[in-house]
Short mmCIF file of C-alpha atoms and ligand atoms in Angstrom, two decimals:
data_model
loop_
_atom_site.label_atom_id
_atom_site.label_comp_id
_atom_site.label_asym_id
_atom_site.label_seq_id
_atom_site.Cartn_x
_atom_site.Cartn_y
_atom_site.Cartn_z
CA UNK O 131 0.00 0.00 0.00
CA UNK O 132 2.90 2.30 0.76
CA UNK O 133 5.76 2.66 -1.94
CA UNK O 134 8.51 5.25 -2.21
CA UNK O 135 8.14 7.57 -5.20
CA UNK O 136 11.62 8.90 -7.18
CA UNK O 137 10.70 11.38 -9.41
CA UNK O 138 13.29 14.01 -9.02
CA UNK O 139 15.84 12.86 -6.93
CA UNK O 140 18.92 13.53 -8.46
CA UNK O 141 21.79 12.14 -9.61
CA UNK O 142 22.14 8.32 -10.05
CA UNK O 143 23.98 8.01 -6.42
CA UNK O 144 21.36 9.96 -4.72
CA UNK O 145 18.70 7.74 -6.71
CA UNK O 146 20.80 4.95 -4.89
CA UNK O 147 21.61 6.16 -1.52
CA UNK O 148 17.70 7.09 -1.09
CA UNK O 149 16.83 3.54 -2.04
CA UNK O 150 18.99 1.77 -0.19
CA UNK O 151 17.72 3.93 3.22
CA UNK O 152 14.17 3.30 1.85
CA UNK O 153 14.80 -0.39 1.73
CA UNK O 154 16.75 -0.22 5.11
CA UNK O 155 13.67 1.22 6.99
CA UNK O 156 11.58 -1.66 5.49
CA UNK O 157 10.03 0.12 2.13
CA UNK O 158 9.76 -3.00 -0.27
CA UNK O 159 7.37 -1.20 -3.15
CA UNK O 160 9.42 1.60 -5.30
CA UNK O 161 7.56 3.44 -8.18
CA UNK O 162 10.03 4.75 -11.01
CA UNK O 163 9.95 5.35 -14.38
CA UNK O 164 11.65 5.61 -17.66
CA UNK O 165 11.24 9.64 -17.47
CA UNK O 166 12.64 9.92 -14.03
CA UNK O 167 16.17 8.32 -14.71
CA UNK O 168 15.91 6.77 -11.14
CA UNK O 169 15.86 3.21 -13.06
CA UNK O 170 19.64 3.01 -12.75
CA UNK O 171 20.01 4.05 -8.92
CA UNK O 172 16.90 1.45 -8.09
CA UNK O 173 18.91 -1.29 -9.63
CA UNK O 174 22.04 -0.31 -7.81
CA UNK O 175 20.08 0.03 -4.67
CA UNK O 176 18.58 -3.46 -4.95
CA UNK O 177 21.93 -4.95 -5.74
CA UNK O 178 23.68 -3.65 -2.81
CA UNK O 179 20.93 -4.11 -0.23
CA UNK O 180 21.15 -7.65 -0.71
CA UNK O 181 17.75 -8.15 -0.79
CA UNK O 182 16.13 -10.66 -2.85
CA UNK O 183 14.48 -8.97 -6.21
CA UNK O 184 11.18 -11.14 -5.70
CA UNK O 185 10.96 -9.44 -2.13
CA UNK O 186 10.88 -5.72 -3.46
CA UNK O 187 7.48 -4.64 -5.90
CA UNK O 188 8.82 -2.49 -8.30
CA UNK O 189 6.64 0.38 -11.05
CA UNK O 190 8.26 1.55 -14.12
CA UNK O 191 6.46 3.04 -16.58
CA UNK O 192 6.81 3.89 -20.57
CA UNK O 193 7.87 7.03 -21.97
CA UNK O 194 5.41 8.71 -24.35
CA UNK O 195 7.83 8.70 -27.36
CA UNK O 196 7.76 5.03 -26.83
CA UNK O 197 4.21 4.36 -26.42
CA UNK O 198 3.36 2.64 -29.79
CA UNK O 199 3.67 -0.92 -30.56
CA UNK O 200 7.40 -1.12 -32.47
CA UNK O 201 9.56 1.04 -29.34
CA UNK O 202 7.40 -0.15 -26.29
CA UNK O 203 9.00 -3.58 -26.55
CA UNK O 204 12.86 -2.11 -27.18
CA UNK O 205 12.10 0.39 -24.32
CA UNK O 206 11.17 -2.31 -21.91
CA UNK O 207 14.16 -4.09 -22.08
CA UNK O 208 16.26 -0.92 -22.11
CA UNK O 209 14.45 -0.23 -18.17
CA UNK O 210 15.06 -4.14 -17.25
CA UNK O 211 18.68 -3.69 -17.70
CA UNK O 212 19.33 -0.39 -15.79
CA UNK O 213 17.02 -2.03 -13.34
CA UNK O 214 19.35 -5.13 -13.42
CA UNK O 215 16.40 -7.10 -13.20
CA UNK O 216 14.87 -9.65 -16.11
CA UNK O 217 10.80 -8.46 -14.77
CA UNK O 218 8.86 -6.18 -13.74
CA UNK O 219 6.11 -6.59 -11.22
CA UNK O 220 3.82 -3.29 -12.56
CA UNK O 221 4.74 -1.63 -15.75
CA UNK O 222 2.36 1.38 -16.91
CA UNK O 223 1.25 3.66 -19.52
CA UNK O 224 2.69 7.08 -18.20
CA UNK O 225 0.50 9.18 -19.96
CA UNK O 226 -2.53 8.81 -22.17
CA UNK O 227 -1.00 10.24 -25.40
CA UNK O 228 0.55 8.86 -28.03
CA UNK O 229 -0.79 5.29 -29.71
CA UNK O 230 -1.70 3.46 -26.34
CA UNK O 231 -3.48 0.69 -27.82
CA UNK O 232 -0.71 -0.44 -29.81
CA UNK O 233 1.85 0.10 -27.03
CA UNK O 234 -0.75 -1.93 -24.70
CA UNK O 235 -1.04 -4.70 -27.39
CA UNK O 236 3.40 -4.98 -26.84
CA UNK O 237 2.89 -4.51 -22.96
CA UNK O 238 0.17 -7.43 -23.27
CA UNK O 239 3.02 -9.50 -24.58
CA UNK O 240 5.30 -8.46 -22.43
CA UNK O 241 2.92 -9.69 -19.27
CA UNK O 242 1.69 -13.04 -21.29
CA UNK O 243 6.02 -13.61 -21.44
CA UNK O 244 6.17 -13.13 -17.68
CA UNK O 245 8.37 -10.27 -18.31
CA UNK O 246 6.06 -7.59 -16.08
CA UNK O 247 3.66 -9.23 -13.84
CA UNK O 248 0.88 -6.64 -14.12
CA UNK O 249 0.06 -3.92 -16.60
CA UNK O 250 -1.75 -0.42 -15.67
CA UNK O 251 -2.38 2.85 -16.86
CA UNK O 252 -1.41 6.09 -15.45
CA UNK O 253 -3.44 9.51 -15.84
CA UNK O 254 -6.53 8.34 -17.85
CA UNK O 255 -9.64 9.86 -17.36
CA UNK O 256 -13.02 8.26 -16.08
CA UNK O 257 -14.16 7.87 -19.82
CA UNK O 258 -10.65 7.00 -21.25
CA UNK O 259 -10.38 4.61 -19.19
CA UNK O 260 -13.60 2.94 -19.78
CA UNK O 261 -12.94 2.64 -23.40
CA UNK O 262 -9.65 1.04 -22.62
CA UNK O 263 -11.11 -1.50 -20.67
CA UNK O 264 -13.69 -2.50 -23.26
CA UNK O 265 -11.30 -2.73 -26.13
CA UNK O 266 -8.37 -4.48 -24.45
CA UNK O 267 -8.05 -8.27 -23.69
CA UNK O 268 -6.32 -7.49 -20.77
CA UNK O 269 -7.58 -4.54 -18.47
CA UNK O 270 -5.19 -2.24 -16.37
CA UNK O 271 -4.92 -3.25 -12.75
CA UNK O 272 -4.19 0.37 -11.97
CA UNK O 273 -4.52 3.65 -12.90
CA UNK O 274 -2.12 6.78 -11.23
CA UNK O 275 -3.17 9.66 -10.83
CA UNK O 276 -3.12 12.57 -8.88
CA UNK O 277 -5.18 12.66 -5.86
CA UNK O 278 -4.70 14.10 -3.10
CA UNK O 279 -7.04 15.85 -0.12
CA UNK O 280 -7.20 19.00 -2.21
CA UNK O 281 -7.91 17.00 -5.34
CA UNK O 282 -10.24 14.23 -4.53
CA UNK O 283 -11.65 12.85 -7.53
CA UNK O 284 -14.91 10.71 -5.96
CA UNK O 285 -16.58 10.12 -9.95
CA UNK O 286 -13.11 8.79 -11.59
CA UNK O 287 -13.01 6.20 -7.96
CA UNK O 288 -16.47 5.05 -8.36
CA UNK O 289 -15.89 4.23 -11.91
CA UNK O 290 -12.54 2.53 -11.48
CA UNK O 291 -14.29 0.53 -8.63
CA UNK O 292 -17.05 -0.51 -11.13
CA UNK O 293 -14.46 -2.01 -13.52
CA UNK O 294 -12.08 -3.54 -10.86
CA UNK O 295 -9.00 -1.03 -11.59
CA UNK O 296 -6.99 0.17 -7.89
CA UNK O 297 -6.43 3.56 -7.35
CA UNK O 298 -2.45 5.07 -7.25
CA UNK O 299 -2.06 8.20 -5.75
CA UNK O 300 0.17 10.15 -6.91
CA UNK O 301 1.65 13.57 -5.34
CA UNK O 302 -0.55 12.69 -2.03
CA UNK O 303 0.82 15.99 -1.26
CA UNK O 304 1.12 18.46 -3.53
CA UNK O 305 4.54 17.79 -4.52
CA UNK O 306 5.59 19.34 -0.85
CA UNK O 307 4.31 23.03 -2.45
CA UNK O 308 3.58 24.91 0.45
CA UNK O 309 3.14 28.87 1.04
CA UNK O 310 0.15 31.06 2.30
CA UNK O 311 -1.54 27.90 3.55
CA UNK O 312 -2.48 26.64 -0.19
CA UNK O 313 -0.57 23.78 -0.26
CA UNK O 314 -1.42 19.93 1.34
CA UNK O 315 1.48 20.34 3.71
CA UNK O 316 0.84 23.62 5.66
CA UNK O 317 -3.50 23.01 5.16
CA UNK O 318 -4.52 24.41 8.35
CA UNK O 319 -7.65 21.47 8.56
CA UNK O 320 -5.02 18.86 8.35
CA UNK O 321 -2.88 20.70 10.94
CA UNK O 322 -5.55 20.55 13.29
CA UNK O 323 -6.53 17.20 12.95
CA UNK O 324 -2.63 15.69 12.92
CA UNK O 325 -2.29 17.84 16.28
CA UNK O 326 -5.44 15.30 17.71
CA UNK O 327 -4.20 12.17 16.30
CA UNK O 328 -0.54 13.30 17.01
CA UNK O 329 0.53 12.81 13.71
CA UNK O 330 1.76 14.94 11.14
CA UNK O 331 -0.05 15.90 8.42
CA UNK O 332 1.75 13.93 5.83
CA UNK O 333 0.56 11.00 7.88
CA UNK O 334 -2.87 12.47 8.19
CA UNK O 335 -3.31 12.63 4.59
CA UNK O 336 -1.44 8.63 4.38
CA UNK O 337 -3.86 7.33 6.25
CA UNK O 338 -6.90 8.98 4.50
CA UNK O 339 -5.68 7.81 1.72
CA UNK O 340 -4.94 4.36 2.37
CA UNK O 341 -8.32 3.95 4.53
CA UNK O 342 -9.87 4.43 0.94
CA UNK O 343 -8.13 1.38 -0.82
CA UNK O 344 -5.70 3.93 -2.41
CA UNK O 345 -2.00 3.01 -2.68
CA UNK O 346 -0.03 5.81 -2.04
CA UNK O 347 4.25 6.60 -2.94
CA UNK O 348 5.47 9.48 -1.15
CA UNK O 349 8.54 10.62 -2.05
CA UNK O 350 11.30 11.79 0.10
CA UNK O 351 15.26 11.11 0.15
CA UNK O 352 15.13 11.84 3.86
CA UNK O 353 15.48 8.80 5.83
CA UNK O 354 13.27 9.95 8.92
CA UNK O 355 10.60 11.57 6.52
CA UNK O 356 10.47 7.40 5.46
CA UNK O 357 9.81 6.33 8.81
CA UNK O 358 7.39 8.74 9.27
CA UNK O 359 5.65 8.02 5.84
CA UNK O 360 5.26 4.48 6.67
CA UNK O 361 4.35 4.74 10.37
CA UNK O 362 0.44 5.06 9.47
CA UNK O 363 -0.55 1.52 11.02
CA UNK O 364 -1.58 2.56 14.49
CA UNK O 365 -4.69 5.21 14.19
CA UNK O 366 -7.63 5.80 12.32
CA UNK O 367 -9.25 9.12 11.59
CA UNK O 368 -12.93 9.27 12.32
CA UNK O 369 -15.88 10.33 10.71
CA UNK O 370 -15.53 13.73 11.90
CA UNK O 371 -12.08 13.64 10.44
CA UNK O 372 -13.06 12.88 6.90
CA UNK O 373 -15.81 14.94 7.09
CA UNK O 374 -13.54 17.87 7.19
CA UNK O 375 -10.97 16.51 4.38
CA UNK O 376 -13.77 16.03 2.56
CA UNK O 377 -14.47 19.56 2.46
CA UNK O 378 -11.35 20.48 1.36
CA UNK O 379 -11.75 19.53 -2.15
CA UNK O 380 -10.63 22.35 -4.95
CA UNK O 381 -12.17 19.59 -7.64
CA UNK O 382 -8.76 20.48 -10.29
CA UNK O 383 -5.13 19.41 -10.77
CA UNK O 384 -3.13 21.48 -8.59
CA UNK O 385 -0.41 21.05 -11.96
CA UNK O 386 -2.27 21.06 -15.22
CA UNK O 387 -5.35 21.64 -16.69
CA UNK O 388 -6.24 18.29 -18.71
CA UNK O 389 -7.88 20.12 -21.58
CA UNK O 390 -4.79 22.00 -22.29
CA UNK O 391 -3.81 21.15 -25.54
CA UNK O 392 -0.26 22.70 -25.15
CA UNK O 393 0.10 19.83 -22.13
CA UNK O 394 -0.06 17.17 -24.78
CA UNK O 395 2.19 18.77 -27.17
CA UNK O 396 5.01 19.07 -24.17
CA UNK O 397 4.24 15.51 -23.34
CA UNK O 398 4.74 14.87 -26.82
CA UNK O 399 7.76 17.03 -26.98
CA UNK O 400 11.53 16.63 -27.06
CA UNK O 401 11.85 18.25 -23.49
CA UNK O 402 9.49 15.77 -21.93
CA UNK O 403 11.03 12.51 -23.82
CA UNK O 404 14.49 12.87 -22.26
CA UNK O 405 16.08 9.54 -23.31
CA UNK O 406 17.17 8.06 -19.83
CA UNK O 407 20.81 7.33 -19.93
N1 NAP C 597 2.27 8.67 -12.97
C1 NAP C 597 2.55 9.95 -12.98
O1 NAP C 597 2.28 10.66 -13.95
C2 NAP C 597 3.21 10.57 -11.80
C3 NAP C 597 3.30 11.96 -11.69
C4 NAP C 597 3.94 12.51 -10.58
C5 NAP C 597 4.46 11.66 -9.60
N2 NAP C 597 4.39 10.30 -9.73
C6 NAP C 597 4.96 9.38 -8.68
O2 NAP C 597 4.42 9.73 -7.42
C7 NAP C 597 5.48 10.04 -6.52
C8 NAP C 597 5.04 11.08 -5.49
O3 NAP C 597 4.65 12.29 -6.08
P1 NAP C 597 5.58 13.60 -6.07
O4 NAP C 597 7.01 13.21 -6.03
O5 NAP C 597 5.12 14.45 -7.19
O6 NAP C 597 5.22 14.39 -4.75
P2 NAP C 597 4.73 14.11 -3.25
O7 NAP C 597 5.03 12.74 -2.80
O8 NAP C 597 3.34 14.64 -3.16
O9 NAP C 597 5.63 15.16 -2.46
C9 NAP C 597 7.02 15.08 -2.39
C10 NAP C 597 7.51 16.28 -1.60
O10 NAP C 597 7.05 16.18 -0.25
C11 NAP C 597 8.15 16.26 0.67
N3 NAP C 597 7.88 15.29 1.75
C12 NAP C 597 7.84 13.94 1.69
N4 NAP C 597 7.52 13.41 2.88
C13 NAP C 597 7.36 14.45 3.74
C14 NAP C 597 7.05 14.55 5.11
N5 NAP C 597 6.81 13.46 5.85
N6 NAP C 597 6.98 15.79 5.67
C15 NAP C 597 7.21 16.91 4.93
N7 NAP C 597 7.53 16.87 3.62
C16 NAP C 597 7.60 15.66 3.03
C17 NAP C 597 9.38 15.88 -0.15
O11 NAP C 597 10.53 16.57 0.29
P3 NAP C 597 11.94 15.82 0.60
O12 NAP C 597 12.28 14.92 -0.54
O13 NAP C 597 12.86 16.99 0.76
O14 NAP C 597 11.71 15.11 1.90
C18 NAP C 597 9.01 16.39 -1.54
O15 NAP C 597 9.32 17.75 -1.69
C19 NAP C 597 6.60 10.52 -7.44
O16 NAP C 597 7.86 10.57 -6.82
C20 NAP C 597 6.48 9.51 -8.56
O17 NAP C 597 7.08 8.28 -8.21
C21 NAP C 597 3.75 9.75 -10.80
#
């Protein structure tokens, strides 16, 4: 339920030395992806830890440029080797652009070889989504997205519960963005009710999270931020508690505005498909 998240760590050591702490203080579910160069460092990581490969769950997922059915397979295998790994447990659509069904018909290959245990999709929509699971042989198991208590998306849940697709969060909190109270970290709500529960807020908004069925991957290189990320086992928030989140819904991306059609040319773009080295 709880993975570490890597997008934007650094340097291929950094990628590494936050893994290994993450897999030191007992994280055994890391998200990456071909776009975050983090691949490399999570394969180091692994290696050096000494811990078995089937004992850690680990995400990648495909860059645009390579979502079509020729590159996806290519692509793959370039992430399995800087993963040092010959699978995948989860490997996903990072973005809906780009010719997804024939990338999904390679992935669907990949996952019939044994080569990625489970396939997903990441930012679709409620009606995307739908569409993909009606045309596809095999459906996504997940779909990540961006949800968090100031972007709670009830009508994209109740449909993925409907077809049987699990909920990622991603950025459970607004990418850390804080300032004049608008952000998920400095929410003066959440304040309040971390101070009764005492918790902080980051575990507040965890545990509301993973109290709905939604997987979460925080991300954080500092090794006591880990601890506290994962230490969301021993309370519950009550219905007072979520009756106040609840209210704190903005109902839009607190990044992008997904009728933008400038977004899909930059995640079509050069600048977005950095080839991981
Ligand atoms: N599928 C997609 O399209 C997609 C998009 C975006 C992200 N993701 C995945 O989701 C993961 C998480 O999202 P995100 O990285 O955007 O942001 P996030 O997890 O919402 O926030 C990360 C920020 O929060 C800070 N932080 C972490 N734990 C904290 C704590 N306990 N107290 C205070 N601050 C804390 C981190 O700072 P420090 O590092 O300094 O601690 C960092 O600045 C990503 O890393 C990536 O794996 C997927």
């Amino acid at each position: 339920m709880v993975g570490i998240g890597t997008f934007n760590i650094g340097s291929t050591k950094e990628v590494q030395s936050a893994i290994e702490s993450a897999l030191e203080v007992g994280y055994r579910h890391i998200d990456t992806a071909q776009r975050y160069g983090s691949e490399e460092g999570i394969g180091a990581a692994l290696k050096a830890s000494g811990i078995k490969r089937e004992e850690v769950f680990i995400t990648t997922k495909l860059l645009p440029r390579f979502a079509n059915e020729k590159d996806a397979p290519k692509a793959f295998e370039d992430s399995l080797k800087r993963l040092q790994s010959d699978f995948v447990d989860l490997f996903l659509l990072h973005w809906d652009v780009n010719d997804t069904y024939g990338a999904w018909r390679a992935m669907s290959r990949l996952h019939k070889e044994g080569k990625t245990r489970a396939l997903g999709v990441c930012n679709f929509s409620a009606d995307r989504l739908v569409d993909f699971c009606l045309n596809n042989e095999i459906k996504p198991a997940i779909n990540q997205v961006e949800f968090s208590p100031l972007y709670q998306r009830s009508d994209l849940q109740k449909v993925m519960q409907e077809y049987g697709v699990k909920l990622v969060s991603w950025s459970s909190f607004g990418r850390g963005r804080t300032g004049l109270a608008g952000g998920v970290l400095d929410n003066p709500t959440l304040a309040k009710i971390a101070k009764k529960h005492n918790k902080s807020i980051a575990q507040i908004v965890l545990r509301w999270l993973i109290e709905q069925d939604i997987i979460v991957l925080p991300k954080t290189t500092k090794k006591e931020r880990m601890v506290e990320n994962i230490s969301i086992f021993d309370f519950a928030l009550d219905s007072d508690d979520k009756a106040q989140i609840a209210k704190l819904n903005k109902g839009k991306s607190l990044f992008f505005d997904p009728q933008d059609a400038k977004r899909i040319e930059w995640l079509n773009s050069d600048e977005y498909n950095i080839m991981p080295s």
